[in-house]
Tab-separated table of C-alpha atoms and ligand atoms in Angstrom:
chain	number	residue	atom	x	y	z
A	16	MET	CA	28.084	-28.867	-9.464
A	17	ALA	CA	31.456	-27.223	-10.147
A	18	ARG	CA	30.076	-25.858	-13.411
A	19	LEU	CA	27.097	-24.434	-11.542
A	20	ALA	CA	29.422	-22.738	-9.035
A	21	VAL	CA	31.471	-21.210	-11.852
A	22	LEU	CA	28.305	-20.019	-13.558
A	23	THR	CA	26.953	-18.531	-10.324
A	24	CYS	CA	30.254	-16.776	-9.805
A	25	LEU	CA	30.164	-15.363	-13.321
A	26	VAL	CA	26.666	-14.037	-12.656
A	27	CYS	CA	27.938	-12.498	-9.389
A	28	ALA	CA	30.821	-10.891	-11.195
A	29	VAL	CA	28.589	-9.449	-13.904
A	30	LEU	CA	26.164	-8.080	-11.328
A	31	ALA	CA	28.882	-6.677	-9.117
A	32	ALA	CA	31.112	-5.355	-11.881
A	33	PRO	CA	29.493	-2.058	-12.857
A	34	ALA	CA	30.704	0.031	-9.966
A	35	LEU	CA	29.856	2.980	-12.210
A	36	ALA	CA	27.080	5.199	-11.022
A	37	LEU	CA	23.983	5.809	-13.129
A	38	SER	CA	26.029	8.844	-14.170
A	39	ASN	CA	23.443	11.355	-15.239
A	40	GLY	CA	25.080	13.817	-12.882
A	41	LEU	CA	22.307	13.696	-10.284
A	42	ALA	CA	22.574	12.852	-6.585
A	43	ARG	CA	26.325	13.367	-6.442
A	44	THR	CA	25.596	13.898	-2.761
A	45	PRO	CA	22.770	12.027	-0.994
A	46	PRO	CA	19.309	13.349	-1.973
A	47	MET	CA	17.525	15.434	0.672
A	48	GLY	CA	13.788	15.818	0.911
A	49	TRP	CA	10.560	14.639	2.479
A	50	ASN	CA	8.359	11.566	2.187
A	51	PRO	CA	4.846	11.312	3.664
A	52	TRP	CA	4.510	7.529	4.007
A	53	TYR	CA	5.190	6.816	7.665
A	54	ARG	CA	3.435	9.920	8.954
A	55	PHE	CA	0.446	10.124	6.602
A	56	GLY	CA	0.152	6.735	4.833
A	57	CYS	CA	-2.708	6.789	2.324
A	58	GLY	CA	-3.952	10.130	3.662
A	59	VAL	CA	-1.804	12.102	1.256
A	60	THR	CA	-3.546	14.906	-0.689
A	61	GLU	CA	-2.436	17.708	-2.962
A	62	GLY	CA	-3.247	20.155	-0.162
A	63	LEU	CA	-0.839	18.367	2.158
A	64	VAL	CA	1.881	18.313	-0.477
A	65	ARG	CA	1.456	22.020	-1.266
A	66	GLN	CA	1.475	22.957	2.399
A	67	THR	CA	4.556	20.788	2.907
A	68	ALA	CA	6.354	22.545	0.058
A	69	ASP	CA	5.456	25.894	1.644
A	70	ALA	CA	6.628	24.645	5.047
A	71	MET	CA	9.882	23.425	3.560
A	72	VAL	CA	10.603	26.954	2.394
A	73	ARG	CA	9.282	28.729	5.526
A	74	SER	CA	11.057	26.461	8.013
A	75	GLY	CA	14.486	26.950	6.459
A	76	MET	CA	14.661	23.363	5.224
A	77	ARG	CA	15.035	24.429	1.616
A	78	ALA	CA	17.825	26.791	2.612
A	79	ALA	CA	19.429	23.885	4.495
A	80	GLY	CA	19.484	21.797	1.297
A	81	TYR	CA	16.214	19.821	1.265
A	82	ARG	CA	14.794	19.723	-2.281
A	83	TYR	CA	12.593	16.705	-3.031
A	84	VAL	CA	8.950	16.738	-1.982
A	85	ASN	CA	7.948	13.152	-2.687
A	86	LEU	CA	4.683	11.337	-3.100
A	87	ASP	CA	4.523	7.749	-1.923
A	88	ASP	CA	1.871	5.035	-2.311
A	89	CYS	CA	-1.837	5.917	-2.747
A	90	TRP	CA	-1.534	8.980	-4.977
A	91	MET	CA	-3.075	7.021	-7.868
A	92	ALA	CA	-6.589	6.296	-9.006
A	93	ARG	CA	-7.583	2.619	-8.726
A	94	THR	CA	-7.425	2.133	-12.491
A	95	ARG	CA	-5.384	3.352	-15.431
A	96	SER	CA	-6.978	5.479	-18.145
A	97	ARG	CA	-8.335	3.769	-21.240
A	98	TYR	CA	-4.953	4.454	-22.842
A	99	GLY	CA	-3.192	2.647	-20.030
A	100	THR	CA	-1.861	5.841	-18.428
A	101	LEU	CA	-1.571	6.196	-14.658
A	102	ARG	CA	-3.904	8.808	-13.197
A	103	ALA	CA	-3.935	10.659	-9.902
A	104	ASP	CA	-6.818	10.027	-7.512
A	105	PRO	CA	-9.310	12.693	-8.692
A	106	LYS	CA	-10.600	13.396	-5.176
A	107	ARG	CA	-7.311	13.772	-3.381
A	108	PHE	CA	-5.443	15.360	-6.318
A	109	PRO	CA	-8.211	17.286	-8.128
A	110	HIS	CA	-5.753	19.490	-10.035
A	111	GLY	CA	-3.577	16.565	-11.124
A	112	ILE	CA	0.123	15.911	-10.800
A	113	PRO	CA	1.437	18.362	-13.459
A	114	ALA	CA	-0.200	21.266	-11.577
A	115	LEU	CA	1.327	19.989	-8.341
A	116	ALA	CA	4.741	19.743	-9.976
A	117	ALA	CA	4.414	23.341	-11.189
A	118	TYR	CA	3.482	24.485	-7.665
A	119	VAL	CA	6.455	22.707	-6.127
A	120	HIS	CA	8.834	23.933	-8.835
A	121	ARG	CA	7.726	27.537	-8.337
A	122	ARG	CA	9.063	27.217	-4.798
A	123	GLY	CA	12.471	26.087	-6.004
A	124	LEU	CA	11.764	22.485	-5.001
A	125	LYS	CA	11.384	19.212	-6.885
A	126	LEU	CA	8.601	16.640	-7.016
A	127	GLY	CA	9.050	12.920	-6.509
A	128	ILE	CA	6.611	10.127	-7.296
A	129	TYR	CA	6.080	6.470	-6.403
A	130	ALA	CA	5.388	3.392	-8.522
A	131	ALA	CA	5.812	-0.360	-8.094
A	132	ALA	CA	7.562	-2.830	-10.376
A	133	GLY	CA	4.979	-5.624	-10.030
A	134	SER	CA	1.273	-6.087	-10.601
A	135	MET	CA	0.205	-3.671	-7.829
A	136	THR	CA	1.675	-1.162	-5.407
A	137	CYS	CA	1.921	-2.291	-1.799
A	138	ALA	CA	-1.432	-0.576	-1.108
A	139	HIS	CA	-3.046	-2.326	-4.116
A	140	PHE	CA	-2.983	0.504	-6.659
A	141	PRO	CA	-1.986	-0.188	-10.294
A	142	GLY	CA	1.500	-1.614	-10.660
A	143	SER	CA	3.914	-0.824	-13.462
A	144	ARG	CA	4.494	-4.379	-14.728
A	145	GLY	CA	4.244	-4.202	-18.503
A	146	HIS	CA	4.029	-0.384	-18.316
A	147	LEU	CA	7.517	0.657	-17.195
A	148	TYR	CA	8.288	2.559	-20.372
A	149	HIS	CA	4.850	4.159	-20.553
A	150	ASP	CA	4.962	5.199	-16.874
A	151	ALA	CA	8.476	6.606	-17.128
A	152	HIS	CA	7.324	8.796	-20.014
A	153	THR	CA	4.176	9.830	-18.147
A	154	PHE	CA	6.299	10.912	-15.180
A	155	ALA	CA	8.686	12.838	-17.413
A	156	ALA	CA	5.755	14.549	-19.178
A	157	TRP	CA	4.436	15.542	-15.743
A	158	HIS	CA	7.851	17.076	-14.893
A	159	ILE	CA	8.633	14.617	-12.137
A	160	ASP	CA	12.165	14.786	-10.703
A	161	TYR	CA	12.451	11.625	-8.593
A	162	VAL	CA	10.959	8.142	-8.949
A	163	LYS	CA	10.798	5.501	-6.208
A	164	LEU	CA	10.062	2.053	-7.635
A	165	ASP	CA	8.723	-0.310	-4.986
A	166	GLY	CA	8.848	-4.098	-4.908
A	167	CYS	CA	5.444	-5.345	-3.716
A	168	PHE	CA	3.613	-7.950	-5.812
A	169	THR	CA	6.719	-8.725	-7.811
A	170	SER	CA	8.346	-11.921	-8.922
A	171	PRO	CA	11.824	-12.459	-7.429
A	172	ARG	CA	13.248	-11.268	-10.757
A	173	GLU	CA	11.325	-8.005	-10.565
A	174	LYS	CA	12.976	-7.226	-7.264
A	175	GLY	CA	16.325	-7.385	-9.003
A	176	PRO	CA	18.562	-5.924	-11.676
A	177	TYR	CA	16.296	-6.957	-14.534
A	178	ALA	CA	13.214	-4.854	-13.734
A	179	TYR	CA	15.168	-1.990	-12.213
A	180	GLY	CA	17.502	-1.994	-15.216
A	181	ARG	CA	14.511	-1.725	-17.524
A	182	MET	CA	13.082	1.171	-15.559
A	183	ARG	CA	16.434	2.900	-15.603
A	184	ALA	CA	16.547	2.505	-19.406
A	185	ALA	CA	12.974	3.792	-19.641
A	186	LEU	CA	13.765	6.819	-17.487
A	187	ARG	CA	16.908	7.489	-19.451
A	188	SER	CA	14.966	7.390	-22.718
A	189	THR	CA	12.820	10.302	-21.486
A	190	ARG	CA	15.964	12.501	-21.354
A	191	ARG	CA	14.585	14.179	-18.231
A	192	PRO	CA	17.024	14.221	-15.310
A	193	ILE	CA	15.245	12.016	-12.771
A	194	VAL	CA	16.631	10.583	-9.542
A	195	PHE	CA	15.863	6.862	-9.391
A	196	SER	CA	15.324	5.076	-6.077
A	197	VAL	CA	15.240	1.280	-5.713
A	198	SER	CA	12.834	0.137	-3.014
A	199	ALA	CA	13.371	-3.625	-2.890
A	200	TRP	CA	14.193	-3.705	0.850
A	201	GLY	CA	17.569	-5.368	0.474
A	202	PHE	CA	16.210	-8.324	-1.528
A	203	ASN	CA	18.683	-9.610	-4.122
A	204	ARG	CA	21.388	-7.500	-2.446
A	205	PRO	CA	20.892	-4.266	-4.444
A	206	TRP	CA	24.242	-2.899	-3.248
A	207	LEU	CA	25.794	-5.374	-5.728
A	208	TRP	CA	23.896	-4.224	-8.807
A	209	ALA	CA	21.928	-1.021	-8.224
A	210	ALA	CA	24.776	1.506	-8.447
A	211	SER	CA	24.791	1.253	-12.225
A	212	ARG	CA	21.010	1.442	-12.441
A	213	ALA	CA	19.848	3.887	-9.782
A	214	HIS	CA	21.003	6.606	-7.406
A	215	LEU	CA	19.904	4.996	-4.159
A	216	TRP	CA	18.688	1.649	-2.958
A	217	ARG	CA	16.903	0.594	0.187
A	218	THR	CA	19.094	-1.751	2.212
A	219	THR	CA	16.508	-3.089	4.672
A	220	ARG	CA	12.855	-3.775	5.261
A	221	ASP	CA	10.701	-0.815	6.286
A	222	ILE	CA	11.775	1.312	9.209
A	223	ARG	CA	9.180	1.541	11.986
A	224	PRO	CA	8.526	4.273	14.494
A	225	GLY	CA	10.895	4.194	17.440
A	226	TRP	CA	14.467	3.706	18.496
A	227	ALA	CA	14.781	-0.080	18.157
A	228	SER	CA	13.850	-0.015	14.488
A	229	ALA	CA	16.181	2.899	13.725
A	230	MET	CA	19.062	0.977	15.303
A	231	ARG	CA	18.205	-2.233	13.422
A	232	VAL	CA	18.272	-0.348	10.139
A	233	ALA	CA	21.473	1.538	11.011
A	234	ASP	CA	23.250	-1.701	11.987
A	235	ALA	CA	22.493	-3.299	8.633
A	236	ASN	CA	23.159	-0.184	6.588
A	237	GLN	CA	26.546	0.651	8.109
A	238	ALA	CA	27.910	-2.763	7.146
A	239	LEU	CA	27.431	-1.848	3.473
A	240	ALA	CA	29.594	1.289	3.610
A	241	SER	CA	31.988	0.187	0.897
A	242	TYR	CA	29.221	0.129	-1.755
A	243	ALA	CA	28.292	3.829	-1.506
A	244	HIS	CA	29.896	6.533	-3.592
A	245	PRO	CA	28.857	9.805	-5.283
A	246	GLY	CA	25.724	9.138	-7.315
A	247	ALA	CA	25.045	5.791	-5.599
A	248	TRP	CA	23.840	5.579	-2.014
A	249	ASN	CA	22.755	3.008	0.541
A	250	ASP	CA	19.289	4.059	1.704
A	251	PRO	CA	18.398	3.149	5.295
A	252	ASP	CA	14.876	4.547	4.711
A	253	ILE	CA	12.999	7.664	5.744
A	254	MET	CA	14.036	9.314	9.010
A	255	GLN	CA	11.514	9.335	11.813
A	256	VAL	CA	12.867	12.523	13.402
A	257	GLY	CA	9.928	14.484	14.817
A	258	ASN	CA	7.521	11.546	14.584
A	259	PRO	CA	5.928	9.934	17.634
A	260	GLY	CA	8.173	7.255	19.090
A	261	LEU	CA	11.482	9.103	18.830
A	262	SER	CA	12.565	11.579	21.514
A	263	PRO	CA	14.607	14.664	20.580
A	264	THR	CA	17.721	12.963	22.002
A	265	GLU	CA	17.057	9.913	19.829
A	266	GLY	CA	16.197	12.118	16.851
A	267	ARG	CA	19.580	13.833	17.133
A	268	SER	CA	21.287	10.431	17.177
A	269	VAL	CA	19.369	9.290	14.090
A	270	MET	CA	20.197	12.485	12.178
A	271	GLY	CA	23.867	12.090	13.158
A	272	LEU	CA	24.039	8.417	12.179
A	273	TRP	CA	22.229	8.969	8.862
A	274	SER	CA	24.700	11.771	8.104
A	275	ILE	CA	27.771	9.790	9.045
A	276	MET	CA	26.433	7.006	6.772
A	277	ALA	CA	26.033	9.431	3.826
A	278	ALA	CA	22.371	8.417	3.790
A	279	PRO	CA	19.654	10.186	1.820
A	280	LEU	CA	18.085	12.637	4.280
A	281	LEU	CA	14.352	12.165	3.789
A	282	ALA	CA	12.381	13.783	6.576
A	283	GLY	CA	9.250	11.777	7.395
A	284	ASN	CA	7.447	14.102	9.784
A	285	ASP	CA	4.723	16.731	9.452
A	286	LEU	CA	6.740	19.742	8.338
A	287	ARG	CA	3.741	22.040	8.792
A	288	HIS	CA	3.696	21.596	12.553
A	289	MET	CA	7.293	21.009	13.594
A	290	SER	CA	8.563	21.861	17.023
A	291	TRP	CA	11.537	24.158	17.256
A	292	VAL	CA	13.669	21.205	18.402
A	293	THR	CA	12.718	19.019	15.427
A	294	ARG	CA	13.430	21.829	13.027
A	295	SER	CA	16.806	22.541	14.590
A	296	ILE	CA	17.745	18.836	14.333
A	297	LEU	CA	16.719	18.542	10.677
A	298	THR	CA	18.367	21.794	9.613
A	299	ASN	CA	21.650	21.652	11.556
A	300	PRO	CA	24.064	22.960	8.896
A	301	GLU	CA	27.179	21.337	10.322
A	302	VAL	CA	25.584	17.891	10.491
A	303	ILE	CA	24.159	18.287	6.986
A	304	ALA	CA	27.620	19.315	5.737
A	305	VAL	CA	28.892	15.913	6.892
A	306	ASP	CA	26.056	14.098	5.120
A	307	GLN	CA	26.673	16.104	1.958
A	308	ASP	CA	30.474	15.902	2.064
A	309	ARG	CA	31.632	15.804	-1.537
A	310	ALA	CA	34.007	12.860	-1.102
A	311	GLY	CA	30.907	10.699	-0.636
A	312	VAL	CA	32.660	8.166	1.576
A	313	GLN	CA	30.121	6.397	3.788
A	314	GLY	CA	31.144	6.153	7.429
A	315	ARG	CA	30.539	3.143	9.633
A	316	ARG	CA	30.864	1.791	13.136
A	317	PHE	CA	34.461	1.136	14.187
A	318	GLN	CA	34.083	0.176	17.840
A	319	SER	CA	31.312	-1.275	19.905
A	320	ALA	CA	31.494	-2.402	23.523
A	321	GLY	CA	28.567	-2.812	25.891
A	322	GLY	CA	26.314	-0.473	23.937
A	323	ARG	CA	29.000	2.229	23.595
A	324	GLU	CA	29.891	2.840	19.985
A	325	LEU	CA	32.300	4.876	17.891
A	326	TRP	CA	31.354	5.642	14.262
A	327	ILE	CA	33.814	7.342	11.895
A	328	ARG	CA	33.553	8.998	8.471
A	329	ARG	CA	36.432	10.375	6.390
A	330	LEU	CA	35.697	13.796	4.902
A	331	ALA	CA	36.943	15.439	1.710
A	332	ASN	CA	39.332	17.857	3.467
A	333	GLY	CA	40.906	15.053	5.496
A	334	ASP	CA	38.907	15.717	8.693
A	335	ARG	CA	37.106	12.879	10.407
A	336	ALA	CA	33.478	13.105	11.511
A	337	ILE	CA	32.749	10.847	14.459
A	338	VAL	CA	29.640	9.866	16.352
A	339	LEU	CA	29.921	8.583	19.898
A	340	LEU	CA	26.679	6.721	20.519
A	341	ASN	CA	25.290	5.544	23.844
A	342	ARG	CA	22.892	2.683	23.131
A	343	THR	CA	22.594	1.716	26.790
A	344	ALA	CA	19.495	2.480	28.845
A	345	GLY	CA	21.370	4.847	31.203
A	346	ARG	CA	23.785	7.745	31.315
A	347	ALA	CA	27.320	6.817	30.229
A	348	THR	CA	30.723	8.332	29.601
A	349	LEU	CA	32.115	7.532	26.181
A	350	THR	CA	35.667	8.100	25.067
A	351	ALA	CA	37.666	8.214	21.846
A	352	ASP	CA	41.201	9.172	20.939
A	353	ALA	CA	41.838	11.664	18.141
A	354	ARG	CA	45.169	9.897	17.500
A	355	ALA	CA	43.364	6.695	16.606
A	356	ILE	CA	40.636	7.719	14.144
A	357	GLY	CA	42.721	7.802	10.983
A	358	LEU	CA	44.015	11.385	11.151
A	359	ARG	CA	47.672	12.246	10.617
A	360	PRO	CA	49.699	12.517	13.851
A	361	ALA	CA	49.572	16.002	15.374
A	362	GLY	CA	50.334	17.656	18.693
A	363	THR	CA	46.901	19.243	18.831
A	364	TYR	CA	43.553	18.208	17.397
A	365	PHE	CA	40.649	20.619	16.908
A	366	VAL	CA	37.324	19.136	17.954
A	367	ARG	CA	34.162	20.829	16.732
A	368	ASN	CA	30.975	19.688	18.448
A	369	LEU	CA	28.378	19.722	15.660
A	370	TRP	CA	25.383	19.909	17.989
A	371	SER	CA	26.642	22.534	20.472
A	372	HIS	CA	28.746	24.306	17.796
A	373	ARG	CA	31.666	24.610	20.248
A	374	LEU	CA	35.309	24.206	19.326
A	375	THR	CA	37.837	22.680	21.737
A	376	THR	CA	41.328	21.257	21.400
A	377	THR	CA	42.876	18.057	22.659
A	378	ALA	CA	46.205	16.282	22.531
A	379	GLY	CA	44.210	13.124	21.803
A	380	PRO	CA	41.701	12.042	24.445
A	381	ILE	CA	38.031	12.866	23.924
A	382	ALA	CA	35.359	12.131	26.537
A	383	VAL	CA	31.644	12.893	26.548
A	384	VAL	CA	28.864	12.152	29.017
A	385	LEU	CA	25.741	11.076	27.196
A	386	PRO	CA	22.158	10.296	28.209
A	387	ALA	CA	20.555	6.989	27.220
A	388	HIS	CA	20.329	6.805	23.401
A	389	GLY	CA	22.246	10.071	23.178
A	390	SER	CA	25.176	10.824	20.936
A	391	ALA	CA	27.872	13.376	20.311
A	392	MET	CA	28.772	14.246	16.750
A	393	LEU	CA	32.224	15.742	16.357
A	394	ARG	CA	34.362	16.936	13.496
A	395	VAL	CA	38.041	16.391	14.274
A	396	HIS	CA	40.871	18.156	12.487
A	397	ALA	CA	44.588	17.467	12.928
A	398	GLY	CA	46.174	20.800	13.887
B	186	GLA	C1	6.689	-0.425	1.007
B	186	GLA	C2	7.861	0.547	1.031
B	186	GLA	C3	7.512	1.749	1.879
B	186	GLA	C4	6.254	2.424	1.338
B	186	GLA	C5	5.127	1.416	1.274
B	186	GLA	C6	3.917	1.978	0.568
B	186	GLA	O1	6.457	-0.992	2.244
B	186	GLA	O2	9.022	-0.072	1.507
B	186	GLA	O3	8.578	2.669	1.890
B	186	GLA	O4	6.542	2.939	0.067
B	186	GLA	O5	5.527	0.232	0.562
B	186	GLA	O6	2.903	1.055	0.443
């Protein structure tokens, strides 16, 4: 028994040890982009992807930092070619993936793709088991920039360091710079082993439309703050900002929490038909600057009482970003103290409201009145 415990511990140590990032210089800040899955499911077509790339440019999202236009499940044909190569569905992608990549690249954007480590993708398309090397080289030949490797129809081992390590080696052997995303939903605790194999790893099961799911995911993801660093990010899944089920107030809170958690910012809505409010939430430069802060320190929740929460993130220039979050079902006043959020002592603190873009000063006390599910995101600087 004791020997088993020692052995298990050795395995833990080996898995946890490489705190090094994948280190191909990519994703030094959390990747930003778009993913169609929750809004479009298997309805994705090359027309949609092209229009989304155009919308990303037109809406100002590219200028705000969004780069990756990603495919998810269902882009494939039901079978591989006779040479074992993955193929795009000929009806929905009649011009093929390389042409789509060229279109996206011409707009200064990057193209992401989806595959699964097991026998099939979650929607029953061909899996990459036994083909990891071949598929990695196919993606590189197609000029793909981002690969999400899902975990459906896998053995427990395939949802872990073994399969993802092999895919990382396969991707590396292509010599193409490709962002690698682990989608194993928190199985086998990827935060312990994925940093040396990938740039981001899902920490939870799938997010669902609506507030309750966003909060469930945020709760789990914030607890893993210490595992994130430049090149290696906890991924709480695609944002639902602008999708049915999330009000603008809730959308602002989600964008703020994802940013304070240094999460990948993957929009999951229909970029072609965004309201002005949705666009202004997704492109807020001051909130994005927090997400993309070069220190890459993930923030987390520091206080929680009766649905009133204080989240804090340390920024590269010494400032603190904070989110005051009202999770109650009614209006509430939330308070914080600038002297107690890790800043150096000062007579005056400058408080920048990242949603209203107003600057105020305080000797310490901060108070905000927030609607149900509302939040304030502030950047505090010791004067
Ligand atoms: C899993 C993933 C999702 C999505 C679907 C596609 O559920 O976690 O993000 O990729 O598969 O089938």
